[in-house]
Amino acid sequence: MGKSNSHPMDKEMMNSLVKYGIGKPFPRKHTVMDVDDVYGIRVFSPSQILESTKGTNNNTRLLITFQNTENCKVFASKEAPGFWKSTPKRKSIFDANKRHIGNIKISWYYYYNVDDGRDKSSSRLRQSEWQIREYYLTSKYLPQSKVERKNVLLTMMIKTKAANNNNNDKSDEKMQRIVLDKQDIMQSLQLPSTLVIEQQIRASLRFCLC
């Protein structure tokens, strides 16, 4: 522990979440959602999220919810066109001092190819081009006296360049390669640099991290 091959985008998103947790405004356009504590946003399909949330384009959404991440489960319904399925491995993110900031859980949206009217079955299940990356802080990273917003979960929903329909290939390296280019996502979100965010965080916590 202490080493992370994280995508720079993930580091910047996690740092923005730290700022939000200590009471700072979230720096980018987002939607705060009131969701079920067990299933979270998994009760919604990508199209439902796009229609009910704010964003700068149709490829990316930033969502903030307040829920216990340990309770999050897969939501599947006969009426729903598909479901979000998370990958087994969670990614850890560390700061410049190798302190564990938090984790990321990655999920893909799967749907049933039933355009011809046939019934849903596992053989007709397809992985879509939509992915969510859920960011949450560890309980030990921030001093409790500085935490103003608890149980915050930041979710980024992004449309990937191509879908990987091989259900057996779940490596995060594969996922990272097919995600939209970091430059494209950063331009759409207009995120500040990691250095600027970390400097702001350290300034806010300098009296508590001794």
PDB file of C-alpha atoms in Angstrom:
ATOM      1  CA  MET A   1       0.000   0.000   0.000  1.00  0.00           C
ATOM      2  CA  GLY A   2       1.195   3.526  -0.753  1.00  0.00           C
ATOM      3  CA  LYS A   3       1.684   3.046  -4.470  1.00  0.00           C
ATOM      4  CA  SER A   4      -0.955   3.797  -7.072  1.00  0.00           C
ATOM      5  CA  ASN A   5      -0.875   3.731 -10.868  1.00  0.00           C
ATOM      6  CA  SER A   6      -3.936   5.942 -10.934  1.00  0.00           C
ATOM      7  CA  HIS A   7      -5.112   7.895 -13.932  1.00  0.00           C
ATOM      8  CA  PRO A   8      -4.389  11.647 -13.479  1.00  0.00           C
ATOM      9  CA  MET A   9      -8.092  12.294 -13.986  1.00  0.00           C
ATOM     10  CA  ASP A  10      -8.921  10.116 -10.963  1.00  0.00           C
ATOM     11  CA  LYS A  11      -6.424  11.981  -8.781  1.00  0.00           C
ATOM     12  CA  GLU A  12      -7.929  15.332  -9.674  1.00  0.00           C
ATOM     13  CA  MET A  13     -11.471  14.132  -9.071  1.00  0.00           C
ATOM     14  CA  MET A  14     -10.508  12.736  -5.672  1.00  0.00           C
ATOM     15  CA  ASN A  15      -8.835  15.987  -4.667  1.00  0.00           C
ATOM     16  CA  SER A  16     -11.971  17.905  -5.631  1.00  0.00           C
ATOM     17  CA  LEU A  17     -13.964  15.529  -3.416  1.00  0.00           C
ATOM     18  CA  VAL A  18     -11.646  16.276  -0.487  1.00  0.00           C
ATOM     19  CA  LYS A  19     -12.328  19.987  -0.868  1.00  0.00           C
ATOM     20  CA  TYR A  20     -16.055  19.356  -0.985  1.00  0.00           C
ATOM     21  CA  GLY A  21     -15.885  17.188   2.125  1.00  0.00           C
ATOM     22  CA  ILE A  22     -14.360  20.004   4.183  1.00  0.00           C
ATOM     23  CA  GLY A  23     -17.085  22.414   3.156  1.00  0.00           C
ATOM     24  CA  LYS A  24     -15.655  24.016   0.017  1.00  0.00           C
ATOM     25  CA  PRO A  25     -17.849  24.453  -3.073  1.00  0.00           C
ATOM     26  CA  PHE A  26     -17.448  21.713  -5.668  1.00  0.00           C
ATOM     27  CA  PRO A  27     -15.477  23.389  -8.490  1.00  0.00           C
ATOM     28  CA  ARG A  28     -17.354  22.019 -11.510  1.00  0.00           C
ATOM     29  CA  LYS A  29     -20.870  21.715 -12.840  1.00  0.00           C
ATOM     30  CA  HIS A  30     -22.602  18.871 -11.043  1.00  0.00           C
ATOM     31  CA  THR A  31     -25.924  17.590  -9.718  1.00  0.00           C
ATOM     32  CA  VAL A  32     -26.624  16.693  -6.098  1.00  0.00           C
ATOM     33  CA  MET A  33     -28.997  13.720  -6.130  1.00  0.00           C
ATOM     34  CA  ASP A  34     -31.221  12.294  -3.410  1.00  0.00           C
ATOM     35  CA  VAL A  35     -30.887   8.534  -3.929  1.00  0.00           C
ATOM     36  CA  ASP A  36     -31.720   5.241  -2.264  1.00  0.00           C
ATOM     37  CA  ASP A  37     -29.043   4.444   0.331  1.00  0.00           C
ATOM     38  CA  VAL A  38     -28.774   0.822  -0.803  1.00  0.00           C
ATOM     39  CA  TYR A  39     -28.761   1.114  -4.596  1.00  0.00           C
ATOM     40  CA  GLY A  40     -27.699   4.717  -5.160  1.00  0.00           C
ATOM     41  CA  ILE A  41     -27.805   5.876  -8.763  1.00  0.00           C
ATOM     42  CA  ARG A  42     -27.893   2.252  -9.944  1.00  0.00           C
ATOM     43  CA  VAL A  43     -31.677   2.451 -10.156  1.00  0.00           C
ATOM     44  CA  PHE A  44     -31.221   4.824 -13.116  1.00  0.00           C
ATOM     45  CA  SER A  45     -30.137   4.041 -16.671  1.00  0.00           C
ATOM     46  CA  PRO A  46     -27.630   6.305 -18.464  1.00  0.00           C
ATOM     47  CA  SER A  47     -30.419   7.974 -20.453  1.00  0.00           C
ATOM     48  CA  GLN A  48     -32.392   8.708 -17.272  1.00  0.00           C
ATOM     49  CA  ILE A  49     -29.318  10.260 -15.663  1.00  0.00           C
ATOM     50  CA  LEU A  50     -28.625  12.397 -18.729  1.00  0.00           C
ATOM     51  CA  GLU A  51     -32.202  13.657 -18.836  1.00  0.00           C
ATOM     52  CA  SER A  52     -32.433  14.541 -15.140  1.00  0.00           C
ATOM     53  CA  THR A  53     -29.004  16.052 -14.443  1.00  0.00           C
ATOM     54  CA  LYS A  54     -26.876  19.000 -15.508  1.00  0.00           C
ATOM     55  CA  GLY A  55     -23.704  18.810 -17.558  1.00  0.00           C
ATOM     56  CA  THR A  56     -21.599  20.651 -20.088  1.00  0.00           C
ATOM     57  CA  ASN A  57     -22.073  17.968 -22.771  1.00  0.00           C
ATOM     58  CA  ASN A  58     -23.817  14.649 -23.416  1.00  0.00           C
ATOM     59  CA  ASN A  59     -20.734  12.514 -22.694  1.00  0.00           C
ATOM     60  CA  THR A  60     -20.057  13.323 -19.039  1.00  0.00           C
ATOM     61  CA  ARG A  61     -21.992  13.842 -15.822  1.00  0.00           C
ATOM     62  CA  LEU A  62     -20.797  14.604 -12.288  1.00  0.00           C
ATOM     63  CA  LEU A  63     -23.139  13.473  -9.517  1.00  0.00           C
ATOM     64  CA  ILE A  64     -22.889  13.941  -5.761  1.00  0.00           C
ATOM     65  CA  THR A  65     -24.855  11.716  -3.395  1.00  0.00           C
ATOM     66  CA  PHE A  66     -24.809  11.092   0.341  1.00  0.00           C
ATOM     67  CA  GLN A  67     -24.862   7.397   1.167  1.00  0.00           C
ATOM     68  CA  ASN A  68     -23.037   4.586   2.924  1.00  0.00           C
ATOM     69  CA  THR A  69     -20.815   3.117   0.215  1.00  0.00           C
ATOM     70  CA  GLU A  70     -20.658  -0.223   2.026  1.00  0.00           C
ATOM     71  CA  ASN A  71     -24.386  -0.717   1.369  1.00  0.00           C
ATOM     72  CA  CYS A  72     -24.290  -0.099  -2.391  1.00  0.00           C
ATOM     73  CA  LYS A  73     -25.644  -3.057  -4.332  1.00  0.00           C
ATOM     74  CA  VAL A  74     -26.464  -3.989  -7.914  1.00  0.00           C
ATOM     75  CA  PHE A  75     -29.989  -3.026  -8.892  1.00  0.00           C
ATOM     76  CA  ALA A  76     -31.703  -5.360 -11.362  1.00  0.00           C
ATOM     77  CA  SER A  77     -35.375  -5.281 -12.328  1.00  0.00           C
ATOM     78  CA  LYS A  78     -37.435  -7.108 -14.939  1.00  0.00           C
ATOM     79  CA  GLU A  79     -38.800  -3.759 -16.063  1.00  0.00           C
ATOM     80  CA  ALA A  80     -35.386  -2.102 -16.391  1.00  0.00           C
ATOM     81  CA  PRO A  81     -33.551  -2.217 -19.754  1.00  0.00           C
ATOM     82  CA  GLY A  82     -30.287  -3.124 -18.017  1.00  0.00           C
ATOM     83  CA  PHE A  83     -28.173  -2.688 -14.904  1.00  0.00           C
ATOM     84  CA  TRP A  84     -24.881  -1.321 -13.578  1.00  0.00           C
ATOM     85  CA  LYS A  85     -22.303  -3.986 -12.770  1.00  0.00           C
ATOM     86  CA  SER A  86     -19.145  -3.125 -10.832  1.00  0.00           C
ATOM     87  CA  THR A  87     -15.744  -4.683 -11.403  1.00  0.00           C
ATOM     88  CA  PRO A  88     -14.259  -6.761  -8.550  1.00  0.00           C
ATOM     89  CA  LYS A  89     -11.178  -4.610  -8.039  1.00  0.00           C
ATOM     90  CA  ARG A  90     -11.268  -1.203  -6.362  1.00  0.00           C
ATOM     91  CA  LYS A  91      -8.572   1.380  -7.028  1.00  0.00           C
ATOM     92  CA  SER A  92      -6.810   3.248  -4.253  1.00  0.00           C
ATOM     93  CA  ILE A  93      -5.724   6.887  -4.615  1.00  0.00           C
ATOM     94  CA  PHE A  94      -2.866   8.440  -2.608  1.00  0.00           C
ATOM     95  CA  ASP A  95      -1.719  12.019  -2.115  1.00  0.00           C
ATOM     96  CA  ALA A  96       1.775  13.426  -2.673  1.00  0.00           C
ATOM     97  CA  ASN A  97       2.791  12.181   0.787  1.00  0.00           C
ATOM     98  CA  LYS A  98       1.578   8.648  -0.022  1.00  0.00           C
ATOM     99  CA  ARG A  99      -1.369   8.936   2.357  1.00  0.00           C
ATOM    100  CA  HIS A 100      -4.428   6.957   1.316  1.00  0.00           C
ATOM    101  CA  ILE A 101      -7.087   9.469   0.222  1.00  0.00           C
ATOM    102  CA  GLY A 102      -9.840   7.141  -0.904  1.00  0.00           C
ATOM    103  CA  ASN A 103     -10.998   4.519  -3.378  1.00  0.00           C
ATOM    104  CA  ILE A 104     -12.674   4.266  -6.750  1.00  0.00           C
ATOM    105  CA  LYS A 105     -15.255   1.700  -7.779  1.00  0.00           C
ATOM    106  CA  ILE A 106     -15.808   1.254 -11.507  1.00  0.00           C
ATOM    107  CA  SER A 107     -19.031  -0.044 -13.048  1.00  0.00           C
ATOM    108  CA  TRP A 108     -20.297  -0.609 -16.570  1.00  0.00           C
ATOM    109  CA  TYR A 109     -23.879  -0.464 -17.745  1.00  0.00           C
ATOM    110  CA  TYR A 110     -25.133  -3.716 -19.273  1.00  0.00           C
ATOM    111  CA  TYR A 111     -28.281  -3.974 -21.363  1.00  0.00           C
ATOM    112  CA  TYR A 112     -30.269  -6.716 -23.068  1.00  0.00           C
ATOM    113  CA  ASN A 113     -30.293  -6.803 -26.849  1.00  0.00           C
ATOM    114  CA  VAL A 114     -34.021  -7.438 -27.336  1.00  0.00           C
ATOM    115  CA  ASP A 115     -34.735  -5.295 -30.390  1.00  0.00           C
ATOM    116  CA  ASP A 116     -36.262  -8.294 -32.151  1.00  0.00           C
ATOM    117  CA  GLY A 117     -38.784  -8.771 -29.353  1.00  0.00           C
ATOM    118  CA  ARG A 118     -37.172 -11.856 -27.842  1.00  0.00           C
ATOM    119  CA  ASP A 119     -37.028 -12.394 -24.083  1.00  0.00           C
ATOM    120  CA  LYS A 120     -34.125 -11.216 -21.952  1.00  0.00           C
ATOM    121  CA  SER A 121     -31.400 -13.793 -21.386  1.00  0.00           C
ATOM    122  CA  SER A 122     -27.744 -13.833 -20.402  1.00  0.00           C
ATOM    123  CA  SER A 123     -26.784 -14.648 -23.986  1.00  0.00           C
ATOM    124  CA  ARG A 124     -28.368 -11.383 -25.106  1.00  0.00           C
ATOM    125  CA  LEU A 125     -26.574  -9.283 -22.498  1.00  0.00           C
ATOM    126  CA  ARG A 126     -24.283  -6.593 -23.891  1.00  0.00           C
ATOM    127  CA  GLN A 127     -21.895  -4.126 -22.269  1.00  0.00           C
ATOM    128  CA  SER A 128     -22.741  -0.563 -23.191  1.00  0.00           C
ATOM    129  CA  GLU A 129     -20.420   2.372 -23.800  1.00  0.00           C
ATOM    130  CA  TRP A 130     -21.352   3.937 -20.437  1.00  0.00           C
ATOM    131  CA  GLN A 131     -19.171   3.727 -17.353  1.00  0.00           C
ATOM    132  CA  ILE A 132     -19.445   5.193 -13.859  1.00  0.00           C
ATOM    133  CA  ARG A 133     -16.487   5.876 -11.586  1.00  0.00           C
ATOM    134  CA  GLU A 134     -17.474   6.257  -7.926  1.00  0.00           C
ATOM    135  CA  TYR A 135     -15.069   8.173  -5.688  1.00  0.00           C
ATOM    136  CA  TYR A 136     -15.242   8.023  -1.901  1.00  0.00           C
ATOM    137  CA  LEU A 137     -12.877   9.090   0.881  1.00  0.00           C
ATOM    138  CA  THR A 138     -11.402   6.902   3.582  1.00  0.00           C
ATOM    139  CA  SER A 139     -12.605   7.677   7.096  1.00  0.00           C
ATOM    140  CA  LYS A 140      -9.057   8.363   8.308  1.00  0.00           C
ATOM    141  CA  TYR A 141      -7.788  10.814   5.683  1.00  0.00           C
ATOM    142  CA  LEU A 142      -9.492  13.957   6.988  1.00  0.00           C
ATOM    143  CA  PRO A 143      -9.571  15.014  10.644  1.00  0.00           C
ATOM    144  CA  GLN A 144     -13.172  14.577  11.780  1.00  0.00           C
ATOM    145  CA  SER A 145     -13.187  18.142  13.101  1.00  0.00           C
ATOM    146  CA  LYS A 146     -12.734  19.381   9.518  1.00  0.00           C
ATOM    147  CA  VAL A 147     -15.362  17.177   7.886  1.00  0.00           C
ATOM    148  CA  GLU A 148     -18.528  19.142   7.139  1.00  0.00           C
ATOM    149  CA  ARG A 149     -20.096  16.756   4.651  1.00  0.00           C
ATOM    150  CA  LYS A 150     -20.085  13.071   5.615  1.00  0.00           C
ATOM    151  CA  ASN A 151     -20.703   9.947   3.505  1.00  0.00           C
ATOM    152  CA  VAL A 152     -20.173  11.873   0.277  1.00  0.00           C
ATOM    153  CA  LEU A 153     -19.964   9.837  -2.913  1.00  0.00           C
ATOM    154  CA  LEU A 154     -18.825  11.504  -6.127  1.00  0.00           C
ATOM    155  CA  THR A 155     -19.851   9.686  -9.290  1.00  0.00           C
ATOM    156  CA  MET A 156     -18.594  10.495 -12.759  1.00  0.00           C
ATOM    157  CA  MET A 157     -20.570   8.953 -15.591  1.00  0.00           C
ATOM    158  CA  ILE A 158     -18.713   8.990 -18.890  1.00  0.00           C
ATOM    159  CA  LYS A 159     -19.335   7.708 -22.379  1.00  0.00           C
ATOM    160  CA  THR A 160     -16.430   5.638 -23.644  1.00  0.00           C
ATOM    161  CA  LYS A 161     -15.073   5.498 -27.151  1.00  0.00           C
ATOM    162  CA  ALA A 162     -15.912   1.837 -27.572  1.00  0.00           C
ATOM    163  CA  ALA A 163     -17.577  -0.897 -25.566  1.00  0.00           C
ATOM    164  CA  ASN A 164     -15.712  -4.008 -24.509  1.00  0.00           C
ATOM    165  CA  ASN A 165     -18.215  -6.847 -24.893  1.00  0.00           C
ATOM    166  CA  ASN A 166     -15.868  -9.485 -23.587  1.00  0.00           C
ATOM    167  CA  ASN A 167     -17.325  -9.990 -20.107  1.00  0.00           C
ATOM    168  CA  ASN A 168     -14.250 -11.937 -19.006  1.00  0.00           C
ATOM    169  CA  ASP A 169     -11.858  -9.024 -19.569  1.00  0.00           C
ATOM    170  CA  LYS A 170     -12.313  -6.851 -16.500  1.00  0.00           C
ATOM    171  CA  SER A 171      -8.825  -5.442 -16.027  1.00  0.00           C
ATOM    172  CA  ASP A 172      -8.753  -1.760 -15.142  1.00  0.00           C
ATOM    173  CA  GLU A 173      -5.878  -1.262 -17.587  1.00  0.00           C
ATOM    174  CA  LYS A 174      -8.196  -2.319 -20.412  1.00  0.00           C
ATOM    175  CA  MET A 175     -10.906   0.016 -19.194  1.00  0.00           C
ATOM    176  CA  GLN A 176      -8.532   2.936 -18.905  1.00  0.00           C
ATOM    177  CA  ARG A 177      -7.451   2.525 -22.530  1.00  0.00           C
ATOM    178  CA  ILE A 178     -10.956   2.799 -23.919  1.00  0.00           C
ATOM    179  CA  VAL A 179     -12.152   5.648 -21.719  1.00  0.00           C
ATOM    180  CA  LEU A 180     -12.406   9.014 -23.463  1.00  0.00           C
ATOM    181  CA  ASP A 181      -9.072  10.794 -23.636  1.00  0.00           C
ATOM    182  CA  LYS A 182      -8.210  12.612 -20.406  1.00  0.00           C
ATOM    183  CA  GLN A 183      -7.799  15.856 -22.347  1.00  0.00           C
ATOM    184  CA  ASP A 184     -11.346  15.597 -23.727  1.00  0.00           C
ATOM    185  CA  ILE A 185     -12.829  14.985 -20.270  1.00  0.00           C
ATOM    186  CA  MET A 186     -10.811  17.734 -18.617  1.00  0.00           C
ATOM    187  CA  GLN A 187     -11.841  20.247 -21.259  1.00  0.00           C
ATOM    188  CA  SER A 188     -15.496  19.386 -20.780  1.00  0.00           C
ATOM    189  CA  LEU A 189     -15.239  19.643 -16.985  1.00  0.00           C
ATOM    190  CA  GLN A 190     -12.646  22.439 -16.972  1.00  0.00           C
ATOM    191  CA  LEU A 191     -10.932  20.929 -13.943  1.00  0.00           C
ATOM    192  CA  PRO A 192      -8.031  22.866 -12.402  1.00  0.00           C
ATOM    193  CA  SER A 193      -4.653  21.208 -12.115  1.00  0.00           C
ATOM    194  CA  THR A 194      -3.919  18.661  -9.417  1.00  0.00           C
ATOM    195  CA  LEU A 195      -1.187  20.903  -7.993  1.00  0.00           C
ATOM    196  CA  VAL A 196      -3.550  23.844  -7.500  1.00  0.00           C
ATOM    197  CA  ILE A 197      -6.183  21.678  -5.778  1.00  0.00           C
ATOM    198  CA  GLU A 198      -3.645  19.995  -3.476  1.00  0.00           C
ATOM    199  CA  GLN A 199      -2.237  23.395  -2.463  1.00  0.00           C
ATOM    200  CA  GLN A 200      -5.740  24.552  -1.561  1.00  0.00           C
ATOM    201  CA  ILE A 201      -6.376  21.381   0.465  1.00  0.00           C
ATOM    202  CA  ARG A 202      -3.108  21.689   2.370  1.00  0.00           C
ATOM    203  CA  ALA A 203      -3.876  25.334   3.168  1.00  0.00           C
ATOM    204  CA  SER A 204      -7.257  24.322   4.602  1.00  0.00           C
ATOM    205  CA  LEU A 205      -5.797  21.512   6.705  1.00  0.00           C
ATOM    206  CA  ARG A 206      -2.417  22.895   7.727  1.00  0.00           C
ATOM    207  CA  PHE A 207      -3.442  23.288  11.358  1.00  0.00           C
ATOM    208  CA  CYS A 208      -4.851  19.771  11.613  1.00  0.00           C
ATOM    209  CA  LEU A 209      -2.385  17.523   9.820  1.00  0.00           C
ATOM    210  CA  CYS A 210       0.447  17.816  12.333  1.00  0.00           C
TER     211      CYS A 210
END
